[in-house]
Coordinates of C-alpha atoms and ligand atoms in Angstrom, one line a residue:
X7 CA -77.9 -8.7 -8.6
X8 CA -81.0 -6.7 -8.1
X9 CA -82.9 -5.3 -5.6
X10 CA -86.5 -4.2 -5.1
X11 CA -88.9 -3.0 -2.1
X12 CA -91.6 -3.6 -4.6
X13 CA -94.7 -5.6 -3.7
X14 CA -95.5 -8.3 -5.8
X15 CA -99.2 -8.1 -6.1
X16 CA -101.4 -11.5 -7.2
X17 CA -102.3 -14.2 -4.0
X18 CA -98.9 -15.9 -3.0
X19 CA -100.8 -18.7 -2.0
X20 CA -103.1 -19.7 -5.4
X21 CA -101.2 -23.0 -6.2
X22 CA -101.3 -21.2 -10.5
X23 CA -99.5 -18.5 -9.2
X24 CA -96.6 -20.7 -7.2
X25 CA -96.2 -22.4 -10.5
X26 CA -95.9 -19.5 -12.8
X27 CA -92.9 -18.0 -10.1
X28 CA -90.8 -21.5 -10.3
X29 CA -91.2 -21.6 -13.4
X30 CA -89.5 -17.8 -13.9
X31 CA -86.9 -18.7 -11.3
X32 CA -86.0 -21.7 -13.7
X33 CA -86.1 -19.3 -16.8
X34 CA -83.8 -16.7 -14.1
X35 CA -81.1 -19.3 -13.3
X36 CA -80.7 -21.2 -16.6
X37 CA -79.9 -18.0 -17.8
X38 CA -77.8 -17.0 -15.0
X39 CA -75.9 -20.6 -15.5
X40 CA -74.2 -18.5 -18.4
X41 CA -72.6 -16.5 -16.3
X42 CA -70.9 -18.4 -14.0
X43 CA -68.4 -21.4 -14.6
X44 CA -67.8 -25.2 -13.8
X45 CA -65.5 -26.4 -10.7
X46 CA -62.2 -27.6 -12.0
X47 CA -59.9 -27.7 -8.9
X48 CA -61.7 -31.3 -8.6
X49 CA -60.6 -32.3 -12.3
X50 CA -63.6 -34.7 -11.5
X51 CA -66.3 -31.7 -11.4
X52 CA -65.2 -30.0 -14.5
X53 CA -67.2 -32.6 -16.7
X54 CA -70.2 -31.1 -15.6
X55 CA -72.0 -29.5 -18.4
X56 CA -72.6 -25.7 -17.2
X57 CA -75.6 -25.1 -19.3
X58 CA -77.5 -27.3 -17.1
X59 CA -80.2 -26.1 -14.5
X60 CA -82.5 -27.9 -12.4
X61 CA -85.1 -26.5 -9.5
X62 CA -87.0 -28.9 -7.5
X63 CA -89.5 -27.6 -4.8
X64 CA -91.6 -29.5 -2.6
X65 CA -94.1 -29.4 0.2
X66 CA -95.2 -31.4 3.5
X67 CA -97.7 -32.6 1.1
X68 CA -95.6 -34.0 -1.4
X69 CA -96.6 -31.7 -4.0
X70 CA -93.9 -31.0 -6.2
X71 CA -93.0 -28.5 -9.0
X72 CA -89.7 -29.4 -10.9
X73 CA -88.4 -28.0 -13.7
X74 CA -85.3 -28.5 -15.9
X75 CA -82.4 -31.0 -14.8
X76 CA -84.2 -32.4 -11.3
X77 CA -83.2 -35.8 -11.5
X78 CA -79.9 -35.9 -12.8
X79 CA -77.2 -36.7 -10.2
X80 CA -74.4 -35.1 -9.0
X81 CA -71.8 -34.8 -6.1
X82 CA -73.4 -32.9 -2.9
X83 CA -69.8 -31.3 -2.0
X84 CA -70.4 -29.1 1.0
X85 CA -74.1 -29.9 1.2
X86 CA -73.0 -33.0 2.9
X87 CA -71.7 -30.4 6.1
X88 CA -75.0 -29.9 7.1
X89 CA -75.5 -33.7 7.4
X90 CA -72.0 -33.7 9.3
X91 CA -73.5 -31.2 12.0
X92 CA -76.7 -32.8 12.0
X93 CA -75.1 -36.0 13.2
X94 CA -72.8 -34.6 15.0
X95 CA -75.7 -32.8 16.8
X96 CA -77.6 -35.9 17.4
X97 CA -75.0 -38.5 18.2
X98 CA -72.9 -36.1 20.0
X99 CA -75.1 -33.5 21.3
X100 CA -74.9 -30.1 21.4
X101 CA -72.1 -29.1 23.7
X102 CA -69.5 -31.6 22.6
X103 CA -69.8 -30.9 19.2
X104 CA -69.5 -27.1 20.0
X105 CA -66.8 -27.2 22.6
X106 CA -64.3 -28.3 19.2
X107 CA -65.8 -25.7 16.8
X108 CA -66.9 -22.4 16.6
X109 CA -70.6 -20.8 15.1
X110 CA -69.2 -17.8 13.5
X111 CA -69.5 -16.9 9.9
X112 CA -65.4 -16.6 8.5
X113 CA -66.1 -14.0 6.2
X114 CA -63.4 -16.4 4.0
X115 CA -63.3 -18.6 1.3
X116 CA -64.9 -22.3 1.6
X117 CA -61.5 -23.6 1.9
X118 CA -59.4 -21.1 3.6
X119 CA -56.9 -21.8 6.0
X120 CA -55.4 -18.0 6.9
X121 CA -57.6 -17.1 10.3
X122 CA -57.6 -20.4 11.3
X123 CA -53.6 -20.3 11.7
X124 CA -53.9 -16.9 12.4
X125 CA -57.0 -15.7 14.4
X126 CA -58.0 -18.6 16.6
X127 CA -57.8 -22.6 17.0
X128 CA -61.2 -23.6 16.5
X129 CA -62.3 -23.4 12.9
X130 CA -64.9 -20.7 12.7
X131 CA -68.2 -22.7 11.9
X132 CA -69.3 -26.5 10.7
X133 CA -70.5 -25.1 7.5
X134 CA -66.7 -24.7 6.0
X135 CA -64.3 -26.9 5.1
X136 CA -62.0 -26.5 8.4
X137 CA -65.1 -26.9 10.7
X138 CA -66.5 -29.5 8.7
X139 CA -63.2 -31.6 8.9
X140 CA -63.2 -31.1 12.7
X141 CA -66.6 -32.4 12.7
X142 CA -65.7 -35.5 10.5
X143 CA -62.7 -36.0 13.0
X144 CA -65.5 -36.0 16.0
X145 CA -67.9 -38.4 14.2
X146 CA -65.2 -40.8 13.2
X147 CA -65.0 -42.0 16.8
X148 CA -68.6 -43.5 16.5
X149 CA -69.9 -43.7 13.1
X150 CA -68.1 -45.4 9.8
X151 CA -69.1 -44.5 6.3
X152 CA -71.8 -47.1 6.3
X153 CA -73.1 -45.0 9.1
X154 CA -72.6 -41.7 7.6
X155 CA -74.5 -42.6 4.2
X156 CA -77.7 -44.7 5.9
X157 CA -78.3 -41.2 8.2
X158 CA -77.9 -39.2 5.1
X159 CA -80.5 -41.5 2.8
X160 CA -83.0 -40.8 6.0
X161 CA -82.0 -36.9 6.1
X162 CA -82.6 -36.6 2.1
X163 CA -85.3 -38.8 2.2
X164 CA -83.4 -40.5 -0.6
X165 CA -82.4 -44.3 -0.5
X166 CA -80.9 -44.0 -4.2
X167 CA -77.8 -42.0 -2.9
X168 CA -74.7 -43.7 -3.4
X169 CA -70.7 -42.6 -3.2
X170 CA -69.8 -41.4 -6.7
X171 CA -66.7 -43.2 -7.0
X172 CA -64.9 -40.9 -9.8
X173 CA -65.5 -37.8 -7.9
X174 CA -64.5 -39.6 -4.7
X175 CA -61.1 -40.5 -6.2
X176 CA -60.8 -37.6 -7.9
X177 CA -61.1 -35.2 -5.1
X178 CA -59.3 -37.5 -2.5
X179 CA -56.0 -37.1 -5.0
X180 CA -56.0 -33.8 -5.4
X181 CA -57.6 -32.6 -2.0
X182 CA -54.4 -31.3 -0.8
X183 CA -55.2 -28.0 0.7
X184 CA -57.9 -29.9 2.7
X185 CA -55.2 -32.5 3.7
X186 CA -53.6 -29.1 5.0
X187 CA -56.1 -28.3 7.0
X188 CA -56.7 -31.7 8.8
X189 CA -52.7 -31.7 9.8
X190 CA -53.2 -28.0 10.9
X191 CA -55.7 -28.9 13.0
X192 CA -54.3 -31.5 14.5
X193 CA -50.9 -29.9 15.3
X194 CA -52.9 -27.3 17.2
X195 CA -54.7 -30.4 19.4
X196 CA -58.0 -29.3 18.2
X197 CA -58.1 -32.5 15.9
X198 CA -57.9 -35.9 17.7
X199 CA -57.5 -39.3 16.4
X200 CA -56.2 -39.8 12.5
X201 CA -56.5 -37.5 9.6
X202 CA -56.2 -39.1 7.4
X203 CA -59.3 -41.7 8.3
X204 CA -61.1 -38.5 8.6
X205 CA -60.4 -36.9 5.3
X206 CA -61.2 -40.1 3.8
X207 CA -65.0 -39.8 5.2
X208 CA -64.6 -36.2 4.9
X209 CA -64.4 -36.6 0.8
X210 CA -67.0 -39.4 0.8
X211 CA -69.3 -37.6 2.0
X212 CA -68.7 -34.6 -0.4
X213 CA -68.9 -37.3 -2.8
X214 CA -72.7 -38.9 -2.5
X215 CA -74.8 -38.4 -5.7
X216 CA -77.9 -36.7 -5.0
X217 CA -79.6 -34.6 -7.4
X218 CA -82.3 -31.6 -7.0
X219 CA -85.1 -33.5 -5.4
X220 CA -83.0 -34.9 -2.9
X221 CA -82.0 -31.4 -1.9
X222 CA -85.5 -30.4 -1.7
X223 CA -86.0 -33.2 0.3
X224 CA -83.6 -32.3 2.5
X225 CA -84.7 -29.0 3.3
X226 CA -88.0 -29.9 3.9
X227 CA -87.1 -32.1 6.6
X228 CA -85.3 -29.5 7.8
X229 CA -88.9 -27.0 6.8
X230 CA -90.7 -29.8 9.1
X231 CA -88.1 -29.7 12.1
X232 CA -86.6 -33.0 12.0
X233 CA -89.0 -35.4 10.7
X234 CA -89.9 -36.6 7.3
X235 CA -93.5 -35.6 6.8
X236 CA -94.4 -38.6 4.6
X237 CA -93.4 -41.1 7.0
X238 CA -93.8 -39.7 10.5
X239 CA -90.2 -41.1 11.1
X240 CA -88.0 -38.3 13.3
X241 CA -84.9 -38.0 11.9
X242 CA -83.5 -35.8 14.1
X243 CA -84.5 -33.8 17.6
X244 CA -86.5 -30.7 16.5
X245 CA -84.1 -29.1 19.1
X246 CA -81.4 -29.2 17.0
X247 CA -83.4 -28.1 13.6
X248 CA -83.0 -24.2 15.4
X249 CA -78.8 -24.8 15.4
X250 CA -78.6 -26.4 11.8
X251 CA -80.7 -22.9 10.3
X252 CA -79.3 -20.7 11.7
X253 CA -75.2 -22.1 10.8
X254 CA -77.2 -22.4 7.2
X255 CA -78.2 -19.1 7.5
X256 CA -75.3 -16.8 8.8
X257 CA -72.8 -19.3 7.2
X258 CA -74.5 -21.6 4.6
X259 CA -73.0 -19.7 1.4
X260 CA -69.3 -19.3 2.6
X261 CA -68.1 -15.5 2.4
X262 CA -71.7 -14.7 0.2
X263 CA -73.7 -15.6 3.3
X264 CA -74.5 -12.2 4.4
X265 CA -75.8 -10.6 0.8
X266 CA -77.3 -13.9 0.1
X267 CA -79.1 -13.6 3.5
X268 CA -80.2 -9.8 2.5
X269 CA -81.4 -11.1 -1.0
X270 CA -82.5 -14.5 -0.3
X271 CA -82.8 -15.0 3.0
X272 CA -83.6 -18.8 3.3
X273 CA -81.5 -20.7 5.5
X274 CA -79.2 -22.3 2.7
X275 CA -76.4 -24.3 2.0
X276 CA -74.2 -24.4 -1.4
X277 CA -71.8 -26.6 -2.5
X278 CA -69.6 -26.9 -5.7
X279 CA -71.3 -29.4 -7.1
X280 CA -73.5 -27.0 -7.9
X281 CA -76.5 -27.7 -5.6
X282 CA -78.2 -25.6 -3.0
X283 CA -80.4 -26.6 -0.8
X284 CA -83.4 -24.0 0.7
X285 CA -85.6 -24.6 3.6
X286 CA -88.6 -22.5 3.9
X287 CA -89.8 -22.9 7.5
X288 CA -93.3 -24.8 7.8
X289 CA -93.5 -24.9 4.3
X290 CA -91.3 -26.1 1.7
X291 CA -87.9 -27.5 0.5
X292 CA -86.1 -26.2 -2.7
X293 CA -83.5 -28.1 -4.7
X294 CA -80.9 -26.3 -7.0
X295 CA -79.0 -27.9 -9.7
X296 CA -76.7 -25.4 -11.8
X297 CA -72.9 -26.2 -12.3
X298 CA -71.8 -22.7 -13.4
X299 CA -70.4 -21.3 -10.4
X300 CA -70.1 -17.7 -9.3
X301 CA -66.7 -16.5 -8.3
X302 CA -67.7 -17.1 -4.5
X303 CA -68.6 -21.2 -5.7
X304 CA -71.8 -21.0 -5.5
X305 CA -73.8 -21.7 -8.3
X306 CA -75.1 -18.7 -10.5
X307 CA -78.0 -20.0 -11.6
X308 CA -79.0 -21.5 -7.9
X309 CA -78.7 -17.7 -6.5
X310 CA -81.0 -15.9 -9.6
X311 CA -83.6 -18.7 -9.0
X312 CA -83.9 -18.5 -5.2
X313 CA -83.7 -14.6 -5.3
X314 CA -87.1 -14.8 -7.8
X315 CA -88.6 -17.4 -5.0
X316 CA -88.0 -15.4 -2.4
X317 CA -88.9 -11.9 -3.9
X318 CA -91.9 -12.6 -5.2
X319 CA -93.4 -15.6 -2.8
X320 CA -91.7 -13.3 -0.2
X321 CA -90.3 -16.4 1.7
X322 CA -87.4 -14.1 3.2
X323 CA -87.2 -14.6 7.0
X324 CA -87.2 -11.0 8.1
X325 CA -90.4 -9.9 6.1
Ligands
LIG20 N1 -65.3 -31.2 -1.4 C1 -65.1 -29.8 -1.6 C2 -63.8 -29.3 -0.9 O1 -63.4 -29.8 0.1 C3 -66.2 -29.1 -0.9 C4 -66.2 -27.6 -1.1 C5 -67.5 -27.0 -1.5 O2 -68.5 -27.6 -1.9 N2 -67.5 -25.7 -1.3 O3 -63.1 -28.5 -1.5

């Protein structure tokens, strides 16, 4: 980590400049990658190759700067919550979706299951795993997986995603502590309808192959409140863009959320995949690809690259 009031002084805005910064941010996080490690409680993700690193950034304009590993796919893992909520949120609406889970950071693990046995019935926020199920268990009434993956091409502006299959199987037989979680839920009454019918979409969805672009993509959707700038088609009602950033934001990186928000601060989300996704209001959308997680599972590399960005484009919301 570091940390610097310094002012970077050259224009922020000369399109040289914005080159020259990605292109440090990729030489950051590849170097970071090497500090972190692959995902193996999926056995699936622990074939990833952990010296790889990727960084996708795009504008309304379609201009796009890429360097390293930006178009090789891999599984979107708790990238694919934001979809959930954003769904949720528009085939649902606002006040059903949060009258079943909560919006407040957990200050836990991705995958924990203490305070939601202990501290309260809701899970705390759609951005981990319990909230994210509860969500899944909500959309399962009205959308099937056919559904699920046509709204997600349209949100990643990406009609090449498809299920990974191995990683699908994979995590579905060894996704016990989310099975946990499901049955937890639903012995409290918070969880309606069948679990298991909503783990299943619950790991598809973790399980789409998209790679950096699409995450850029995604986030600059997101940058352009709901619609896809190349196509004019609105995706989802700008309304709801203000609720998805700011779950990314206080929430987006699991119990890191709150030093990534001092450091970063870009409404974010992470998954252990290795992806993060970045959306810089009005602007742009950032992809991360970097296996190598930190001990938090978030990728290394994704963090060291976005912390450059930010710093030195100064994209951080509260400058
Ligand atoms: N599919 C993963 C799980 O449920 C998602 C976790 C993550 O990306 N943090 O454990």
């Amino acid at each position: 980590m570091y940390f610097t009031y310094e002012q970077p002084e050259f224009d922020k805005n000369d399109p040289g400049e914005i080159r020259r910064v990605i292109r440090e941010a990729y030489e950051n996080g590849r170097e970071a990658a090497f500090l972190g490690r692959v995902a193996d409680y999926i056995p699936e993700l622990a074939k990833a190759d952990g010296g790889d690193f990727g960084i996708c950034v795009k504008n309304m304009a379609g201009d796009n700067i890429s360097f390293g590993e930006t178009e090789k796919r891999f599984s979107i893992q708790s990238i694919s919550k934001v979809i959930n909520l954003a769904a949720s949120l528009k085939f649902l609406g606002f006040r059903e979706t949060f009258s079943h889970v909560k919006m407040e950071p957990s200050g836990d693990a991705f995958n924990s299951i203490l305070k939601l046995d202990l501290a309260s019935d809701l899970p705390y926020n759609p951005m981990i795993n319990a909230g994210a199920i509860q969500v899944m268990s909500m959309l399962s009434n009205f959308m099937d997986f056919d559904d699920l993956i046509s709204f997600a091409k349209a949100f990643c502006m990406d009609d090449s995603i498809v299920l990974n299959e191995e990683v699908y199987c994979s995590e579905r037989d060894t996704g016990d502590r989310n099975r946990a979680i499901a049955y937890l839920l639903r012995s409290k009454g918070v969880l309606q309808g069948d679990p298991d019918k909503t783990l299943d979409l619950y790991f598809r969805m973790c399980s789409l192959n998209v790679n950096a672009e699409s995450l850029a993509n995604m986030s600059l959707l997101i940058a352009n409140n709901g619609t896809n700038p190349f196509t004019g088609k609105h995706v989802i009602h700008p309304g709801y863009i203000r609720t998805i950033r700011s779950l990314m934001y206080t929430c987006g990186l699991y119990d890191e959320s709150g030093e990534y928000g001092v450091l970063v601060g870009i409404p974010s989300k992470s998954g252990v995949g290795g992806g993060i996704t970045a959306s810089v209001k009005d602007r742009c959308g950032i992809g991360t690809y970097g296996p190598a997680l930190n001990e938090k599972g978030n990728s290394a590399g994704g963090i060291a690259a976005l912390q450059h960005i930010s710093h030195l484009l100064q994209l951080n919301s509260f400058c």
